[in-house]
Short mmCIF file of C-alpha atoms and ligand atoms in Angstrom, two decimals:
data_model
loop_
_atom_site.label_atom_id
_atom_site.label_comp_id
_atom_site.label_asym_id
_atom_site.label_seq_id
_atom_site.Cartn_x
_atom_site.Cartn_y
_atom_site.Cartn_z
CA MET A 1 0.01 0.12 0.44
CA ASN A 2 1.29 3.85 -0.78
CA GLY A 3 1.47 5.07 2.11
CA SER A 4 1.82 8.76 1.12
CA LYS A 5 -1.55 10.79 2.38
CA ASN A 6 -2.80 13.72 1.54
CA GLY A 7 -6.27 14.36 2.79
CA GLY A 8 -6.01 15.64 6.29
CA THR A 9 -8.89 14.29 9.07
CA ALA A 10 -11.84 12.56 7.72
CA VAL A 11 -14.35 11.53 11.35
CA VAL A 12 -16.18 8.03 9.66
CA PRO A 13 -19.39 8.61 12.48
CA GLY A 14 -21.97 6.04 12.83
CA SER A 15 -24.15 3.41 15.77
CA TYR A 16 -21.92 1.05 15.57
CA ASP A 17 -23.63 -0.16 17.79
CA PRO A 18 -21.97 -2.74 18.01
CA VAL A 19 -19.31 -2.41 15.09
CA THR A 20 -19.08 -5.09 12.72
CA PHE A 21 -16.62 -6.28 9.78
CA GLY A 22 -18.37 -3.92 7.42
CA HIS A 23 -17.80 -1.01 9.57
CA LEU A 24 -14.28 -2.22 10.32
CA ASP A 25 -13.45 -2.75 6.09
CA ILE A 26 -14.48 1.25 5.76
CA ILE A 27 -12.71 2.14 8.93
CA SER A 28 -9.14 0.69 7.84
CA ARG A 29 -10.04 1.76 4.50
CA ALA A 30 -10.17 5.15 4.94
CA ALA A 31 -7.21 4.67 7.18
CA ASN A 32 -5.52 4.22 4.11
CA VAL A 33 -6.29 7.95 2.51
CA PHE A 34 -6.46 9.79 4.93
CA ASP A 35 -3.50 10.97 7.27
CA ASN A 36 -5.67 11.36 11.15
CA VAL A 37 -9.29 9.34 11.20
CA ILE A 38 -11.35 9.93 13.78
CA VAL A 39 -14.63 6.78 14.60
CA GLY A 40 -17.49 8.63 16.46
CA VAL A 41 -19.56 6.84 18.00
CA VAL A 42 -23.32 8.29 18.62
CA ASP A 43 -23.98 8.82 22.99
CA GLN A 44 -27.37 7.98 21.35
CA PRO A 45 -28.65 8.20 17.80
CA VAL A 46 -31.90 10.03 17.24
CA ARG A 47 -33.62 7.63 14.49
CA LYS A 48 -33.02 4.91 16.73
CA ARG A 49 -34.29 2.80 19.42
CA GLU A 50 -31.44 2.35 22.23
CA THR A 51 -29.23 1.39 22.36
CA VAL A 52 -27.50 -2.40 23.79
CA PHE A 53 -24.49 -1.23 24.60
CA SER A 54 -23.26 2.37 26.30
CA ALA A 55 -21.34 3.74 24.25
CA GLU A 56 -18.02 3.13 26.45
CA GLU A 57 -18.30 0.04 25.06
CA ARG A 58 -18.77 0.76 21.39
CA VAL A 59 -16.78 2.23 21.53
CA ALA A 60 -13.94 -0.27 23.34
CA PHE A 61 -15.11 -2.26 21.22
CA ILE A 62 -13.79 -0.12 17.84
CA GLU A 63 -10.72 0.59 20.27
CA ALA A 64 -9.02 -3.03 20.35
CA GLU A 65 -9.36 -3.32 16.16
CA VAL A 66 -8.24 -0.42 15.07
CA ALA A 67 -5.10 -0.77 17.60
CA GLU A 68 -2.47 -2.02 14.76
CA TYR A 69 -3.39 1.71 12.98
CA PRO A 70 -0.98 4.33 13.96
CA ASN A 71 -4.28 7.08 12.67
CA VAL A 72 -7.10 5.97 13.25
CA GLN A 73 -8.70 6.87 16.96
CA VAL A 74 -12.15 6.54 18.69
CA LYS A 75 -14.77 9.25 20.28
CA PRO A 76 -17.53 9.33 21.66
CA PHE A 77 -19.90 12.31 20.79
CA ASP A 78 -22.98 13.81 21.69
CA THR A 79 -23.43 17.07 19.41
CA LEU A 80 -24.07 17.50 16.16
CA LEU A 81 -21.62 15.06 14.11
CA VAL A 82 -20.46 18.61 11.76
CA GLU A 83 -19.63 20.42 15.52
CA PHE A 84 -17.48 17.26 16.27
CA ALA A 85 -16.10 16.90 13.19
CA ARG A 86 -14.60 20.81 13.22
CA GLU A 87 -13.42 20.69 16.62
CA HIS A 88 -11.79 18.10 15.54
CA GLY A 89 -10.37 20.12 11.62
CA ALA A 90 -11.82 17.52 9.66
CA LYS A 91 -11.88 18.13 5.88
CA ALA A 92 -14.31 15.37 5.83
CA ILE A 93 -16.86 13.10 6.82
CA VAL A 94 -17.06 9.28 5.05
CA LYS A 95 -19.59 6.71 5.16
CA GLY A 96 -19.67 3.65 3.72
CA LEU A 97 -22.98 2.44 1.42
CA ARG A 98 -24.75 -1.05 1.24
CA ALA A 99 -27.73 -0.59 -0.92
CA ILE A 100 -29.55 1.26 -2.42
CA SER A 101 -32.23 1.36 0.44
CA ASP A 102 -29.36 3.36 2.23
CA PHE A 103 -29.13 5.41 -0.50
CA GLU A 104 -32.21 8.10 1.02
CA TYR A 105 -31.17 8.13 4.24
CA GLU A 106 -27.51 9.02 3.72
CA PHE A 107 -29.21 11.53 1.43
CA GLU A 108 -31.48 13.41 2.95
CA MET A 109 -27.90 13.30 6.55
CA ASN A 110 -25.28 14.65 3.28
CA GLN A 111 -28.22 17.72 2.26
CA LEU A 112 -28.27 18.45 6.37
CA ASN A 113 -25.19 18.64 7.20
CA ARG A 114 -23.65 20.32 4.14
CA LYS A 115 -26.26 22.74 4.67
CA MET A 116 -24.73 23.35 8.36
CA ALA A 117 -20.49 23.16 7.91
CA PRO A 118 -20.86 23.80 3.33
CA GLU A 119 -16.28 23.00 4.06
CA ILE A 120 -16.67 19.22 5.14
CA GLU A 121 -17.09 17.34 2.14
CA SER A 122 -19.22 14.19 2.85
CA MET A 123 -17.24 10.44 1.01
CA TYR A 124 -19.29 7.30 0.94
CA MET A 125 -17.35 3.96 0.29
CA MET A 126 -19.81 1.21 -1.51
CA ALA A 127 -19.62 -1.79 0.72
CA ALA A 128 -17.13 -4.42 -0.45
CA PRO A 129 -19.75 -7.12 -1.31
CA MET A 130 -19.29 -9.00 1.35
CA PHE A 131 -20.43 -7.31 3.68
CA SER A 132 -22.95 -5.16 1.83
CA PHE A 133 -25.95 -7.53 3.63
CA LEU A 134 -23.98 -7.09 6.87
CA SER A 135 -26.32 -4.50 9.87
CA SER A 136 -25.91 -3.82 13.67
CA SER A 137 -29.31 -4.45 13.34
CA GLY A 138 -29.26 -7.58 11.58
CA VAL A 139 -26.62 -9.06 13.81
CA LYS A 140 -28.39 -7.72 17.17
CA GLU A 141 -32.10 -9.99 15.18
CA LEU A 142 -29.21 -12.85 14.64
CA ALA A 143 -28.17 -13.19 17.90
CA MET A 144 -31.85 -12.71 20.06
CA PHE A 145 -32.81 -15.76 18.17
CA GLY A 146 -29.63 -17.74 18.88
CA GLY A 147 -28.01 -17.41 15.16
CA ASP A 148 -24.30 -17.73 14.37
CA ILE A 149 -23.33 -14.68 14.49
CA GLU A 150 -19.40 -15.83 13.35
CA GLY A 151 -17.13 -13.65 11.04
CA LEU A 152 -19.65 -11.15 10.99
CA VAL A 153 -19.15 -9.58 13.94
CA PRO A 154 -15.59 -9.33 16.76
CA ASP A 155 -15.35 -12.25 18.90
CA PRO A 156 -15.53 -10.29 22.01
CA VAL A 157 -18.66 -8.72 19.96
CA ALA A 158 -20.20 -11.97 19.47
CA VAL A 159 -19.99 -12.83 22.81
CA ARG A 160 -21.10 -9.69 24.33
CA LEU A 161 -24.25 -9.98 21.93
CA GLN A 162 -24.76 -13.38 23.03
CA GLU A 163 -24.63 -12.59 26.87
CA GLU A 164 -27.19 -8.98 26.12
CA LEU A 165 -29.42 -10.61 23.84
CA LYS A 166 -29.52 -14.59 23.66
CA ARG A 167 -33.27 -15.11 25.20
O1 PNS B 201 -24.65 4.46 12.25
P1 PNS B 201 -25.57 5.04 11.35
O2 PNS B 201 -26.83 4.83 12.24
O3 PNS B 201 -26.45 5.55 10.46
O4 PNS B 201 -25.11 6.75 11.80
C1 PNS B 201 -25.87 7.80 12.39
C2 PNS B 201 -25.20 9.27 12.62
C3 PNS B 201 -24.51 8.71 13.40
C4 PNS B 201 -24.50 9.41 11.34
C5 PNS B 201 -26.13 10.17 12.97
O5 PNS B 201 -26.74 9.94 13.47
C6 PNS B 201 -25.68 11.72 13.79
O6 PNS B 201 -25.08 11.86 12.38
N1 PNS B 201 -26.82 11.77 14.39
C7 PNS B 201 -25.72 13.63 15.45
C8 PNS B 201 -26.63 14.22 15.47
C9 PNS B 201 -26.35 14.67 14.03
O7 PNS B 201 -25.51 16.08 13.63
N2 PNS B 201 -27.68 14.88 12.69
C10 PNS B 201 -27.61 14.92 11.71
C11 PNS B 201 -28.22 15.81 11.06
S1 PNS B 201 -29.84 17.22 11.71
#
């Protein structure tokens, strides 16, 4: 991999309840392009149900997986995403896009964020095909019904999910 990067800082935001291998793929790809990557873990997502894991635990799950990347930091936030991005001097917000179904939601978020912070560019990375149908909510549903979640989330996350959700 070519080590020279000049993209400055990017924020890769999400609920990460919990982090999946799909998220980790996007984070590692962003880390190959940008000088610094801040993974922003939203404290409590407004449009979703209450999280299974606390922000501290969600941050810790990701930290354990990105320890090998010297240019990635993981931080919780409870403000507008664009404020968090500005605080860290980020030039870009990077998100993953899986299927067309992600598009409408991301398009709306993009417009709102652009209106508030036109200087911060939102950029989208296409999910790798093997992660196209992987979501935190799908993994939680599988775990709840005792389904096999191996290969979808890191092992320590799978253990904690099963403790929290297995019926
Ligand atoms: O992984 P998700 O759930 O799609 O991530 C959602 C996230 C964290 C990007 C979104 O909830 C967010 O940006 N929250 C902070 C509040 C905010 O800035 N909302 C967008 C404009 S109103």
